[in-house]
Short mmCIF file of C-alpha atoms in Angstrom, two decimals:
data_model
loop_
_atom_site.label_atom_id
_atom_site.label_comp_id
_atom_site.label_asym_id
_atom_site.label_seq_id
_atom_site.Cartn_x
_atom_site.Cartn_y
_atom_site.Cartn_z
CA UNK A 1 0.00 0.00 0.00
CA UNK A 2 2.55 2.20 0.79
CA UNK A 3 4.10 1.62 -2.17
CA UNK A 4 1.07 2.43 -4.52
CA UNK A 5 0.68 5.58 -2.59
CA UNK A 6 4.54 6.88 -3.62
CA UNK A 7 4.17 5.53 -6.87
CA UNK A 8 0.72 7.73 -7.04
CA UNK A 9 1.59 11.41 -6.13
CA UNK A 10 5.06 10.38 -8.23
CA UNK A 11 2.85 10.21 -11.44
CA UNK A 12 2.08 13.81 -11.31
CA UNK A 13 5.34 14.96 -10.16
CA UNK A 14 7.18 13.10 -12.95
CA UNK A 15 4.69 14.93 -15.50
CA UNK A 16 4.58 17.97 -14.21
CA UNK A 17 8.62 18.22 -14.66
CA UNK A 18 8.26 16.71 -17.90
CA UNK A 19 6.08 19.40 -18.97
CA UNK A 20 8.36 21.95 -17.23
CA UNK A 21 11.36 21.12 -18.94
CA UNK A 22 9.64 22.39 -22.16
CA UNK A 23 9.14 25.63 -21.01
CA UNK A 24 11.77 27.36 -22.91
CA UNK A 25 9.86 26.27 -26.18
CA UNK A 26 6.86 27.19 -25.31
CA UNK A 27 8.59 30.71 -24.49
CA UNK A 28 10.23 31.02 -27.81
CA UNK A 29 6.65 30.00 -29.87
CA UNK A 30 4.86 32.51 -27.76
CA UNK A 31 8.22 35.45 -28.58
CA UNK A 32 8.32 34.34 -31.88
CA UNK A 33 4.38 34.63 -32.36
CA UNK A 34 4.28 38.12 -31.36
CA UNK A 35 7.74 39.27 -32.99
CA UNK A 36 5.98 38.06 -36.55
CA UNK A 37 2.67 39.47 -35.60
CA UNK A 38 3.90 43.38 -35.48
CA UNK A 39 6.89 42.27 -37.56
CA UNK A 40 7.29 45.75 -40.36
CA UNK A 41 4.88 47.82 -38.35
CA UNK A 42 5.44 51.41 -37.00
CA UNK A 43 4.31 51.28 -34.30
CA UNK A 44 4.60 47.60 -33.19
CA UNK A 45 3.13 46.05 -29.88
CA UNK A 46 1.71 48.59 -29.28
CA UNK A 47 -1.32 48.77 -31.77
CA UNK A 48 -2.39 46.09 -28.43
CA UNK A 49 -3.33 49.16 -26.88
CA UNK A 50 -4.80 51.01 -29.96
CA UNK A 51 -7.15 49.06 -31.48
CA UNK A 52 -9.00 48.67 -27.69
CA UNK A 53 -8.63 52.01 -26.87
CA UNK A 54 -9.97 53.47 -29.87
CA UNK A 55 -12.91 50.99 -29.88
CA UNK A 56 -13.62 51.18 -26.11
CA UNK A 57 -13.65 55.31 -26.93
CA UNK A 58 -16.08 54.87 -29.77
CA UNK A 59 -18.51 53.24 -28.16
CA UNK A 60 -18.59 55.52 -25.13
CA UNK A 61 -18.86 58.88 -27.60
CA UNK A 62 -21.94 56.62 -29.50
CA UNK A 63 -24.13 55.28 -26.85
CA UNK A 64 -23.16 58.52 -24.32
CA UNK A 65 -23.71 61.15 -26.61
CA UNK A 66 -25.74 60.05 -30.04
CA UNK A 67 -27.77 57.02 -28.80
CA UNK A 68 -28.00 57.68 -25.60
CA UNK A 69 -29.63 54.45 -24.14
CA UNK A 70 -32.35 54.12 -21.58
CA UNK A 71 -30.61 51.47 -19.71
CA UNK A 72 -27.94 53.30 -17.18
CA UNK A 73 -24.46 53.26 -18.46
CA UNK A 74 -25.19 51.17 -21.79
CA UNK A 75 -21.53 51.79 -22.97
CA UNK A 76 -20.30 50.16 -19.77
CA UNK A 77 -22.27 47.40 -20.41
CA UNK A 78 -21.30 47.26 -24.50
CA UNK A 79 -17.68 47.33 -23.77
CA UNK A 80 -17.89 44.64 -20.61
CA UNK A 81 -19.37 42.11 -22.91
CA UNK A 82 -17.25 43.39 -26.15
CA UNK A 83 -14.01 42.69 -24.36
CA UNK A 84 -14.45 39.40 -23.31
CA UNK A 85 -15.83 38.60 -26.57
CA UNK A 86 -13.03 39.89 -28.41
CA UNK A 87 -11.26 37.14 -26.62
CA UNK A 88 -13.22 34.14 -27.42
CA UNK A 89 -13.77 34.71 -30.78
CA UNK A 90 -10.00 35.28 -31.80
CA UNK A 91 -9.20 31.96 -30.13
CA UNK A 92 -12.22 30.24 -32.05
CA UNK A 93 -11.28 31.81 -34.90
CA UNK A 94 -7.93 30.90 -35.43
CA UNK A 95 -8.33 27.61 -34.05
CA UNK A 96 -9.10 25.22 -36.50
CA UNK A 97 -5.55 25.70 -38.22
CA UNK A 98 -3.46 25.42 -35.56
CA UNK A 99 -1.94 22.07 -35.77
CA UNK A 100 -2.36 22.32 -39.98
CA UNK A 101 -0.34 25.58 -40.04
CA UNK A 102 2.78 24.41 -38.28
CA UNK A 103 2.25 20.59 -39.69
CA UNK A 104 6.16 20.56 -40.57
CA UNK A 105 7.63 21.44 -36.58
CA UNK A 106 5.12 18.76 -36.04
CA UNK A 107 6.64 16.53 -38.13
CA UNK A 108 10.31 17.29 -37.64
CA UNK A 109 10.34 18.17 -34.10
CA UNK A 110 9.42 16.08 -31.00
CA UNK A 111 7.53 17.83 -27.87
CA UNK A 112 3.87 17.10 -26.79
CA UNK A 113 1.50 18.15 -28.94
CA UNK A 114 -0.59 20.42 -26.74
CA UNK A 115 2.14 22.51 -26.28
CA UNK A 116 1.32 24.34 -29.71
CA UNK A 117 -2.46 25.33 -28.86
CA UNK A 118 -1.39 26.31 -25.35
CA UNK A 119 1.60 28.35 -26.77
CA UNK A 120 -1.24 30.19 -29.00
CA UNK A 121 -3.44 30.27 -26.46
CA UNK A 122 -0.71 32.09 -24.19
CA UNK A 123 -0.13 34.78 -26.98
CA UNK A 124 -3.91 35.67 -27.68
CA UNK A 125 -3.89 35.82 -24.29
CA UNK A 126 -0.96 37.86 -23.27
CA UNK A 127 -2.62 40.22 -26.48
CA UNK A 128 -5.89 40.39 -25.20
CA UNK A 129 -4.53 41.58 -21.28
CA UNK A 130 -3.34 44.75 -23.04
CA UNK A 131 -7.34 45.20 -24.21
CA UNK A 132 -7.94 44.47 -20.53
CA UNK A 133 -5.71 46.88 -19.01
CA UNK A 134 -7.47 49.71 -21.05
CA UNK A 135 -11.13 48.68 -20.14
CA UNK A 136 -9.94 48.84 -16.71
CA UNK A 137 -8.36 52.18 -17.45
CA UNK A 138 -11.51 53.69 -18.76
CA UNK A 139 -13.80 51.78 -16.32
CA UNK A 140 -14.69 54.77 -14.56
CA UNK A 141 -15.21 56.89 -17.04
CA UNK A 142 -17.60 54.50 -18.80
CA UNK A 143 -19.38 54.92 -14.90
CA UNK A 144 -17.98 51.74 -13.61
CA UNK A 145 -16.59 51.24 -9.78
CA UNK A 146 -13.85 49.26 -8.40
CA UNK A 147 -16.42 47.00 -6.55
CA UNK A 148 -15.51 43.97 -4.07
CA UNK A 149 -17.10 41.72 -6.88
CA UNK A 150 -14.03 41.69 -8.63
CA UNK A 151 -12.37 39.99 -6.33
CA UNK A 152 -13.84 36.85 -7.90
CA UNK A 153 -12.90 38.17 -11.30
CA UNK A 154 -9.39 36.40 -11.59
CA UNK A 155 -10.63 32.65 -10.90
CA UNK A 156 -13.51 33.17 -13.46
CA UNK A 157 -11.98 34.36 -16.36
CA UNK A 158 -9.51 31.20 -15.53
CA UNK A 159 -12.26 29.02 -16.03
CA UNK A 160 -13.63 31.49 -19.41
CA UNK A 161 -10.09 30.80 -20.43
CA UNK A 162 -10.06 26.98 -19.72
CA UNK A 163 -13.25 26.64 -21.66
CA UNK A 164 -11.94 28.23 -24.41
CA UNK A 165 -9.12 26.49 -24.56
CA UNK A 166 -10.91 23.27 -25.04
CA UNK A 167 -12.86 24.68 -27.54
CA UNK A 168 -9.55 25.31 -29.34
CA UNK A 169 -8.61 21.48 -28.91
CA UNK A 170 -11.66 20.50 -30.48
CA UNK A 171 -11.66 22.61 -33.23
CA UNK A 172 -8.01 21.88 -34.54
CA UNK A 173 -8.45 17.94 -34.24
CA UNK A 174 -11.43 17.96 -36.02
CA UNK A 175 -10.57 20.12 -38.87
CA UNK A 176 -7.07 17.71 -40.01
CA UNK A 177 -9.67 15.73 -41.73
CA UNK A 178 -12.77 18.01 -42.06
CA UNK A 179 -11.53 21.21 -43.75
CA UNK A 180 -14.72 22.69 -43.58
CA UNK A 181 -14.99 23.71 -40.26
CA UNK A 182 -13.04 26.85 -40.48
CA UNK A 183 -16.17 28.25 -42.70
CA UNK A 184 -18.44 26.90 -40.37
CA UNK A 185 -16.91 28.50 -37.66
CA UNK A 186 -16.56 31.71 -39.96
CA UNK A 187 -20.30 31.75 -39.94
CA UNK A 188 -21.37 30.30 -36.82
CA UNK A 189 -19.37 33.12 -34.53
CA UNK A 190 -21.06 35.71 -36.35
CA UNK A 191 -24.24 34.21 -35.58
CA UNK A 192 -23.29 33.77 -31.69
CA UNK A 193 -22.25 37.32 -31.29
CA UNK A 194 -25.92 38.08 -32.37
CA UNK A 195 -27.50 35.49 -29.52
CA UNK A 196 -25.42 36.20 -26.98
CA UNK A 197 -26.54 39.70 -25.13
CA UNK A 198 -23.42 41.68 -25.59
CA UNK A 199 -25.04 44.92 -27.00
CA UNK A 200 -28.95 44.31 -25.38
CA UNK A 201 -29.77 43.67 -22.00
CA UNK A 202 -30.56 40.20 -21.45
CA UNK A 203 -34.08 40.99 -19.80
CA UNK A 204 -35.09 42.50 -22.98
CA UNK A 205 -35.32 39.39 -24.75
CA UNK A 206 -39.06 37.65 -24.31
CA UNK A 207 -39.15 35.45 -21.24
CA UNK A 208 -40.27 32.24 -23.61
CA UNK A 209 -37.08 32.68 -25.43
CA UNK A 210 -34.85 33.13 -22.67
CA UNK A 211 -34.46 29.58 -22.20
CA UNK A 212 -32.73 29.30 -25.86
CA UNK A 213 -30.44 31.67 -25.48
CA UNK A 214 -29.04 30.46 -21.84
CA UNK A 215 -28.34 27.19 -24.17
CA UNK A 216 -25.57 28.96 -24.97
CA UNK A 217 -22.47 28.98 -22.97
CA UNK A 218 -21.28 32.42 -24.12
CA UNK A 219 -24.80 33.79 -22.37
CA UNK A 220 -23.44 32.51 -18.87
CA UNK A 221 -20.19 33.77 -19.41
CA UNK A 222 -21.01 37.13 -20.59
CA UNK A 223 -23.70 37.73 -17.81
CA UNK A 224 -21.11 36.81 -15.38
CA UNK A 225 -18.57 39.36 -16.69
CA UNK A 226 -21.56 41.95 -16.74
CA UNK A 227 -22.39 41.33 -13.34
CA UNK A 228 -19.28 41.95 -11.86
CA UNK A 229 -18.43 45.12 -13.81
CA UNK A 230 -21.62 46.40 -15.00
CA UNK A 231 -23.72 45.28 -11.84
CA UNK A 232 -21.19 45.77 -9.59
CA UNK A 233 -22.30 42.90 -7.43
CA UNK A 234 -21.30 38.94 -7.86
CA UNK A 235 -22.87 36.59 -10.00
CA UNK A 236 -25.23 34.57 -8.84
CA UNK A 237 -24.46 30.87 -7.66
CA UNK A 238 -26.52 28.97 -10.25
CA UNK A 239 -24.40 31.29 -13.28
CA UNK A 240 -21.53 29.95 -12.20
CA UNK A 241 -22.50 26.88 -11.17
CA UNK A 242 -23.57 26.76 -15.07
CA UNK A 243 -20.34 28.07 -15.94
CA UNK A 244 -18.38 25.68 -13.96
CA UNK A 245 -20.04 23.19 -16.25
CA UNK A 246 -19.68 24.30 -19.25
CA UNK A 247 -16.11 24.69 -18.22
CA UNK A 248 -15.34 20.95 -17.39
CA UNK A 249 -17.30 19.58 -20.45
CA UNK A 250 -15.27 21.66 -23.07
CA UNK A 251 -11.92 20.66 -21.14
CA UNK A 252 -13.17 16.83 -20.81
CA UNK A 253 -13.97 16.68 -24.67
CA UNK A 254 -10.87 18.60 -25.99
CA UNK A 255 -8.41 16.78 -23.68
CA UNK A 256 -10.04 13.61 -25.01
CA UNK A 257 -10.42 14.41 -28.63
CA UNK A 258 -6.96 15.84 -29.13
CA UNK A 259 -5.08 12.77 -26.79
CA UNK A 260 -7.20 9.72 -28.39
CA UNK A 261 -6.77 11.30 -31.96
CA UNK A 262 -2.60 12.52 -31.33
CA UNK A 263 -1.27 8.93 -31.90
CA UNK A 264 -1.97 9.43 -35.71
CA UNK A 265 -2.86 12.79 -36.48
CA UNK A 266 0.44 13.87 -37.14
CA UNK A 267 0.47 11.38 -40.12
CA UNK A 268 -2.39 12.78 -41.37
CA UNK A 269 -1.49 16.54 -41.45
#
């Protein structure tokens, strides 16, 4: 018995310092990702802080000053949703050619696989915190608070992270052999942006229908996010409860998709 137990925390030592010793590569895809990205550009890494700013500043002059909204501090509540948004959808949208687009380090190199959506994942990431650091730049002036709700802030957009991530694993196994998923997704996020109340209050949308759209994950995510920022108070249990959920399922298939299907997908890149 006592030997079982060693050999059982072992397991996860002796992974976790497998893993670690590949840190260095996952460092140099994630430097060299965001070297090519602003490669030739003036002004470099720092059109990271532009393109938010400018957008986040748009939509404040539009629904402060032209439309002005009867809901109170509707550009808050835009821009809260926006954000996050921003981040899922460049994830999903690049997703599908992950493993297709660097087929030949696949090929000639050996490290685990997962490595090369979680390097991508880091740099969208480590992108997307400079978007973050100007919403919470401008969150007062939108007529947002520093509220004791976002305290919890941190552990859930870990788990919005962690569900997107698995999201990414199941898009970039499944499109080695069906190419037409990157259309698809095209399409489909275009369509989700459009169900998912990002630029209407949820509560507007007819209580018979309400039911369809909390079928969608991104509708417990973004209410979340609005809650903390928007409603300055914390979500309520059965949203993240919900979220929690949707979390683990994403994770449990793209874990399980990509580890089943990585003995021969490199063969079939």
């Amino acid at each position: 018995m006592a030997v079982m137990a060693r050999d059982l925390v072992a397991a996860p030592r002796s992974a976790l310092a497998r893993w670690w010793g590949y840190r260095d590569l996952v460092r140099n895809l994630v430097a060299k990702e965001i070297k090519v990205r602003y490669q030739g550009t003036l002004l470099g890494f720092a059109w990271s802080l532009m393109n938010p700013l400018l957008i986040t500043l748009m939509y404040l002059f539009v629904f402060e000053f032209v439309f002005r909204s009867s809901q109170p501090r509707h550009a808050l509540y835009i821009v809260t949703g926006i954000v996050h948004w921003t981040l899922f959808s460049t994830l999903i949208v690049q997703a599908p050619e992950l493993l297709v687009g660097d087929s030949e380090l696949l090929k000639k190199v050996h490290f685990p696989r997962l490595l090369l959506p979680l390097s991508s994942l880091l740099v969208n990431v480590t992108l997307w915190l400079m978007a973050l650091a100007v919403f919470l730049v401008l969150l007062k002036p939108l007529g947002g608070q520093f509220s004791l709700a976002l305290l919890a802030y941190v552990p859930l957009l870990l788990l919005f992270v962690a569900f997107c991530f698995g999201v990414v694993l199941i898009l970039c196994v499944l499109y080695v052999d069906f190419r037409d998923i990157k259309h698809v997704v095209e399409v489909f996020i275009q369509l989700l942006f459009w169900g998912t109340p990002i630029i209407y209050p949820f509560n507007f949308i007819p209580h018979s229908l309400q039911f369809i759209f909390k079928m969608s994950p991104l509708t417990e995510f973004t209410l979340i996010f609005q809650s903390i920022f928007w409603g300055e108070q914390l979500p309520s249990f059965n949203i993240v409860l919900a979220f929690m959920c949707w979390t683990f399922l994403s994770l449990a298939v793209g874990l399980t998709l990509f580890y089943r299907r990585g003995a021969w997908l490199i063969e079939r890149l």
